[in-house]
Tab-separated table of C-alpha atoms in Angstrom:
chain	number	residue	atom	x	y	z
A	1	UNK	CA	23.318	-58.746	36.929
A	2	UNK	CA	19.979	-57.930	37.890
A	3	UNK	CA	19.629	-56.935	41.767
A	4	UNK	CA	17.701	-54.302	43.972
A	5	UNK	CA	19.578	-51.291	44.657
A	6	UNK	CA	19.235	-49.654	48.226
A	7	UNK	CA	19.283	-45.689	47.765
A	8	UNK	CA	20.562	-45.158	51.830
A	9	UNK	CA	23.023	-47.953	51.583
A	10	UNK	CA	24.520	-46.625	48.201
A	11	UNK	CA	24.637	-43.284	49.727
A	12	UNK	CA	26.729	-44.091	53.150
A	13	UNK	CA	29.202	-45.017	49.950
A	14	UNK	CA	29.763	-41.065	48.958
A	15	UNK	CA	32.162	-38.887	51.058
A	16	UNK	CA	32.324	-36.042	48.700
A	17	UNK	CA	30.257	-33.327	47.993
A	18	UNK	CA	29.557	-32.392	44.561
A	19	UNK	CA	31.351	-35.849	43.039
A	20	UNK	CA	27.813	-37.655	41.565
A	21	UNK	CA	28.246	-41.823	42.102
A	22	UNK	CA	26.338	-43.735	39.679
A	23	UNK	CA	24.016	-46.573	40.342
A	24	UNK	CA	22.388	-47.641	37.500
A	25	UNK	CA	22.189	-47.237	33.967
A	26	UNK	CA	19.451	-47.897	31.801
A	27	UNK	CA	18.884	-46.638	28.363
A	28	UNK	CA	22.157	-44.775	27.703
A	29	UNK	CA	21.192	-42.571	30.352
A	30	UNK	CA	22.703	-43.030	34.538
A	31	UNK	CA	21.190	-42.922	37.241
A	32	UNK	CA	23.466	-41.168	39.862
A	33	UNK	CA	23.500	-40.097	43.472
A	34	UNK	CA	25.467	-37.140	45.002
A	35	UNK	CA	25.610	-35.288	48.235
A	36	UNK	CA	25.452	-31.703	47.956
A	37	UNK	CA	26.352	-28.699	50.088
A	38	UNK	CA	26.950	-25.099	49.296
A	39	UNK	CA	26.507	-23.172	45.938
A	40	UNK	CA	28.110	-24.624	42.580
A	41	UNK	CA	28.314	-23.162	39.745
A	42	UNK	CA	26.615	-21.453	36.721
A	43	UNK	CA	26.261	-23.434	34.061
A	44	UNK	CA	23.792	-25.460	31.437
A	45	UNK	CA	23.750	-28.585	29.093
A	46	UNK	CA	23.915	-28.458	25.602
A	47	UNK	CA	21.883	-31.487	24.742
A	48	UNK	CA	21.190	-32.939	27.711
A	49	UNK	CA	18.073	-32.348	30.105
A	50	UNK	CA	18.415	-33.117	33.689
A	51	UNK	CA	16.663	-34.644	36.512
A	52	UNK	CA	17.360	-33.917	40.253
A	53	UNK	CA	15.112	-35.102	42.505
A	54	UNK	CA	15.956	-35.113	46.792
A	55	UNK	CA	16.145	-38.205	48.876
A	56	UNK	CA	17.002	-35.870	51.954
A	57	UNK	CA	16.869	-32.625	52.619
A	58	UNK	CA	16.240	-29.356	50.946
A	59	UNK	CA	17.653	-28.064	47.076
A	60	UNK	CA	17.316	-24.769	45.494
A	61	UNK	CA	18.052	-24.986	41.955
A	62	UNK	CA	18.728	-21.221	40.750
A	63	UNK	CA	17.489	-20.551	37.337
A	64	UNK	CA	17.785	-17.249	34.889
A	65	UNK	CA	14.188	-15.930	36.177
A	66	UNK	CA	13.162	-17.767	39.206
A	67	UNK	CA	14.182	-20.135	42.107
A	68	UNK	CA	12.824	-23.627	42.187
A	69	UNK	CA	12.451	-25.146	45.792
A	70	UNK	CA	12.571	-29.167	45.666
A	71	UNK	CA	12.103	-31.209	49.330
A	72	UNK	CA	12.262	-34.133	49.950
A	73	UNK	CA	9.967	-36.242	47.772
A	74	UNK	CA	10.166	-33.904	45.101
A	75	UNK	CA	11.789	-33.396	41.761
A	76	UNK	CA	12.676	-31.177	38.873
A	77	UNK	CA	13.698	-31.413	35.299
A	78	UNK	CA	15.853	-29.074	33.685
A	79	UNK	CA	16.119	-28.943	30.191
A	80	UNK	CA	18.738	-28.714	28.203
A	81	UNK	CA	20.354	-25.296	27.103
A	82	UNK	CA	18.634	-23.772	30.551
A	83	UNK	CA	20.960	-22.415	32.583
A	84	UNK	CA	20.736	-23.889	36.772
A	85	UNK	CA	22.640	-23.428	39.514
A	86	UNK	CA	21.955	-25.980	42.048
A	87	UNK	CA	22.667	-24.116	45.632
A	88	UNK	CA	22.438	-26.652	48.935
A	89	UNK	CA	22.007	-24.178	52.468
A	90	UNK	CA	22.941	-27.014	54.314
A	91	UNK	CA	23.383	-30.903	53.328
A	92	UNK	CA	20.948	-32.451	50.035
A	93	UNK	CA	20.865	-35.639	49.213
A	94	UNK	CA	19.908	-36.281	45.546
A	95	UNK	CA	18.896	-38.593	43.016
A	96	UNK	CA	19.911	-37.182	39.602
A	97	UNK	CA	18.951	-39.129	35.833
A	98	UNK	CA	20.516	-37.688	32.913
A	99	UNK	CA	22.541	-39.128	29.273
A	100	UNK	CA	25.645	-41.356	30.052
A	101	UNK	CA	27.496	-38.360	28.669
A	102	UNK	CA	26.708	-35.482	30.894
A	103	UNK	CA	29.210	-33.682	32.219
A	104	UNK	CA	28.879	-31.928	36.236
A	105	UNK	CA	29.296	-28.911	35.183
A	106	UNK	CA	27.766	-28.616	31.835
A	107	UNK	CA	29.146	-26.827	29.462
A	108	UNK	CA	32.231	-25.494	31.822
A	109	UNK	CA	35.048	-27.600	32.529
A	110	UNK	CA	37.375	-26.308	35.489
A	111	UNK	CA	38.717	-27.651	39.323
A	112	UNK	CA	34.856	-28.844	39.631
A	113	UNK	CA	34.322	-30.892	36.781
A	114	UNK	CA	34.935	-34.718	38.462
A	115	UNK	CA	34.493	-38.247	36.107
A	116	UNK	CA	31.520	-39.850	38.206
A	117	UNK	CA	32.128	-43.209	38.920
A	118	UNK	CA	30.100	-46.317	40.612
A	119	UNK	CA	29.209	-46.520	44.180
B	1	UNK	CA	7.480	-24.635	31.951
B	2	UNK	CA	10.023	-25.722	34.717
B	3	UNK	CA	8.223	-26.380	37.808
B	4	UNK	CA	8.803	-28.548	41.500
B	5	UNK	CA	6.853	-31.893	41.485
B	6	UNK	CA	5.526	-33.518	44.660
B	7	UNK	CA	5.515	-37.390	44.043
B	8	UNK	CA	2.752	-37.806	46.342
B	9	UNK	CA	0.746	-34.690	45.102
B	10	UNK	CA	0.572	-36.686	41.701
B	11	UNK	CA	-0.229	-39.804	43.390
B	12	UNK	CA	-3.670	-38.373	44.574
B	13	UNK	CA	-4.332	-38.192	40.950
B	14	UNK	CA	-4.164	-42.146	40.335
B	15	UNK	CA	-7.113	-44.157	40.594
B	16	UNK	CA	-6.811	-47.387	38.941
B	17	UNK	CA	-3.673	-49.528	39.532
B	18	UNK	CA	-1.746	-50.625	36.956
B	19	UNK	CA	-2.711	-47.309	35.329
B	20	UNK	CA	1.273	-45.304	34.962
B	21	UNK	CA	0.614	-41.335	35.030
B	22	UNK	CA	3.484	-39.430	32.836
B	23	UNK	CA	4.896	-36.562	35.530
B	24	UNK	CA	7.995	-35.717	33.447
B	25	UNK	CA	9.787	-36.819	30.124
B	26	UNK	CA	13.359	-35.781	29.491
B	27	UNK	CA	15.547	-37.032	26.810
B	28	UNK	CA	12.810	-39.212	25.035
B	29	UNK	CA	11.969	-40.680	28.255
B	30	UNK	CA	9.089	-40.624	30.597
B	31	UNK	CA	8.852	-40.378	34.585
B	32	UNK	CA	5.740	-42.387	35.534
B	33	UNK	CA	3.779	-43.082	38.765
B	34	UNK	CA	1.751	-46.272	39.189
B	35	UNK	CA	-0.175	-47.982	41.985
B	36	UNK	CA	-0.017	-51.400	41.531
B	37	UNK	CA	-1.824	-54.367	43.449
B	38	UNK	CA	-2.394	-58.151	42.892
B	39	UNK	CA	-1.112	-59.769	39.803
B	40	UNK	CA	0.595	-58.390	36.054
B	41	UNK	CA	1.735	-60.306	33.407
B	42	UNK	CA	4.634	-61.961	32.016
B	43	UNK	CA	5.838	-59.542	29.579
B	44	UNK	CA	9.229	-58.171	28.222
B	45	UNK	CA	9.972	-54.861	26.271
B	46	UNK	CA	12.005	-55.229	23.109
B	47	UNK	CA	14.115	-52.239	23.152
B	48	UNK	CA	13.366	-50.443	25.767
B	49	UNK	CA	15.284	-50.864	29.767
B	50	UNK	CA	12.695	-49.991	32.121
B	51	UNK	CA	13.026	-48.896	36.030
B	52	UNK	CA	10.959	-49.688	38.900
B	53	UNK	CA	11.363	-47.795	41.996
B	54	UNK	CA	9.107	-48.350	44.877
B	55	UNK	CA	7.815	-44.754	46.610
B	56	UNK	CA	5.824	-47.172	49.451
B	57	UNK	CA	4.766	-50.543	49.763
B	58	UNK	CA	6.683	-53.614	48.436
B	59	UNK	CA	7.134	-54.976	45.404
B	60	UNK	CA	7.701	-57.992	44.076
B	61	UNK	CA	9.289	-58.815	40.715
B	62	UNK	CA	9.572	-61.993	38.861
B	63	UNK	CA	12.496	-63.136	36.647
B	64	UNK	CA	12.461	-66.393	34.765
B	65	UNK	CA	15.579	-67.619	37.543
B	66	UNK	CA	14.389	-65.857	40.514
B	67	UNK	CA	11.956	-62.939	42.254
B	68	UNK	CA	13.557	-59.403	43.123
B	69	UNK	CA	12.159	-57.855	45.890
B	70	UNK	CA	12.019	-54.331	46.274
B	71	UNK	CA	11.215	-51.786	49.225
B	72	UNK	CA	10.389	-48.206	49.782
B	73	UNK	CA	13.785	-46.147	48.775
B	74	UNK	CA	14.910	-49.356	46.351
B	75	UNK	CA	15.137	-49.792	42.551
B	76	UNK	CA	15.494	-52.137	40.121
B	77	UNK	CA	16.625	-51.819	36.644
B	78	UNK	CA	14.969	-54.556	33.963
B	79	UNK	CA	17.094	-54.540	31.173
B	80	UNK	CA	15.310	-55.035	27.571
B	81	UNK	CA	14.452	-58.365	26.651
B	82	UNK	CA	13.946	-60.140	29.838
B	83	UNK	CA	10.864	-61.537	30.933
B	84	UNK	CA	9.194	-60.113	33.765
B	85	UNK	CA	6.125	-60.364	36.091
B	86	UNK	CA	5.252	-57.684	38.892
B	87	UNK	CA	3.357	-58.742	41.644
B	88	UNK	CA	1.672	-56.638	44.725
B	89	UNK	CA	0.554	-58.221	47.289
B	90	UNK	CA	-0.655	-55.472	48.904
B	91	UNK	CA	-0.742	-51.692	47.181
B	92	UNK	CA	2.597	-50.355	46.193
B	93	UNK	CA	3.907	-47.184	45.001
B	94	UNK	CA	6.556	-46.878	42.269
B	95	UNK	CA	7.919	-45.126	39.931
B	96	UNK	CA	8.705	-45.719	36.833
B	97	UNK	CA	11.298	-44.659	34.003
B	98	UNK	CA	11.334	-45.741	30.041
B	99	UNK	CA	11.487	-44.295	26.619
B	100	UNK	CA	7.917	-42.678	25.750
B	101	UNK	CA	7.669	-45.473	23.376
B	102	UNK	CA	7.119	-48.146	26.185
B	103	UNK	CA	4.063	-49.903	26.303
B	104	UNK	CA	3.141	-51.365	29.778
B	105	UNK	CA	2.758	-54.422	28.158
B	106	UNK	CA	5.829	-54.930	26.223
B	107	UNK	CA	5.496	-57.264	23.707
B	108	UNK	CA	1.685	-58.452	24.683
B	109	UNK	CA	-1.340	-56.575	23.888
B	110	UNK	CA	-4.611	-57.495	25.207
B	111	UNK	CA	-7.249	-55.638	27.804
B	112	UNK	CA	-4.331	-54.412	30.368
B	113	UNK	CA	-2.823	-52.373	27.897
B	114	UNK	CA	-3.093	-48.941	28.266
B	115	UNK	CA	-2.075	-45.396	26.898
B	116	UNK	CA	-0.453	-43.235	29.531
B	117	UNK	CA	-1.891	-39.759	30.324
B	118	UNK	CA	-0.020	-37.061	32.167
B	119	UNK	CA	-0.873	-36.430	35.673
């Protein structure tokens, strides 16, 4: 079914940070929502490059050789095979685009990696 | 080179509406910004789902069964195949995501196609 999708209403839905929701998939890619807070972890995608862009708040998104600084209104894209670790000082809301099978935490699984599910 | 874009830095950059400006691709896709006002056509895109999400402004979007109506911080996600016509009554601000193949278009061609440059 066709319909508009409200970004704040989908986002009340989330009560966990770090556990992406998706809300749309177009493609073969999602498009996912997630609210962050506090560092996670090291990691990188294989085959899959990334887009996080914030709805609210502040993101720094660590990289090998620099720190990228995204506000609100603003996005990256991190390609794949670059390692990133996103790192929230206090709560981000994000919109994040990326294949259908991307996993959180790249190319580490442990007590982090969650299934994403829709909101 | 991995960098921070400002949605409404880019959207300085646009002067003619219906004219999408590439500020990202990732996984064969581009991230587009358009400003749109009055009228497009009926089109449809083959192979390719398309998304529409509206930075500021309104916009309207015609289906052959009814018209979606989308605000600032609201998406919509036209699958391929189905008709479509976008309408702005007054200037909106969206953006836009679709393989790199897309053609504004779809499946027409006449004087409002148009190539896509980056921004």
């Amino acid at each position: 079914m066709i319909q508009t999708i409200n970004l704040k209403d989908k986002l009340t839905r989330i009560t966990e940070y770090w556990h992406p929701g998706i809300v749309g998939e177009l493609n073969d890619s999602h498009l996912k929502l997630a609210k962050l807070k506090g560092e996670f972890l090291w990691h990188h995608h294989d085959v899959e490059d990334e887009l996080f862009m914030v709805i609210k708040g502040s993101l720094v998104i660590k990289l090998p050789d620099k720190d990228l600084h995204i506000n609100e209104g603003e996005f990256v894209i991190i390609p794949h095979g670059v390692e990133h670790k996103p790192v929230a000082e206090e709560e981000v809301h994000v919109l994040l685009m990326e294949p259908k099978a991307t996993r959180n935490t790249g190319n580490v699984e442990n007590e982090r990696t969650v299934e994403p599910e829709w909101l």
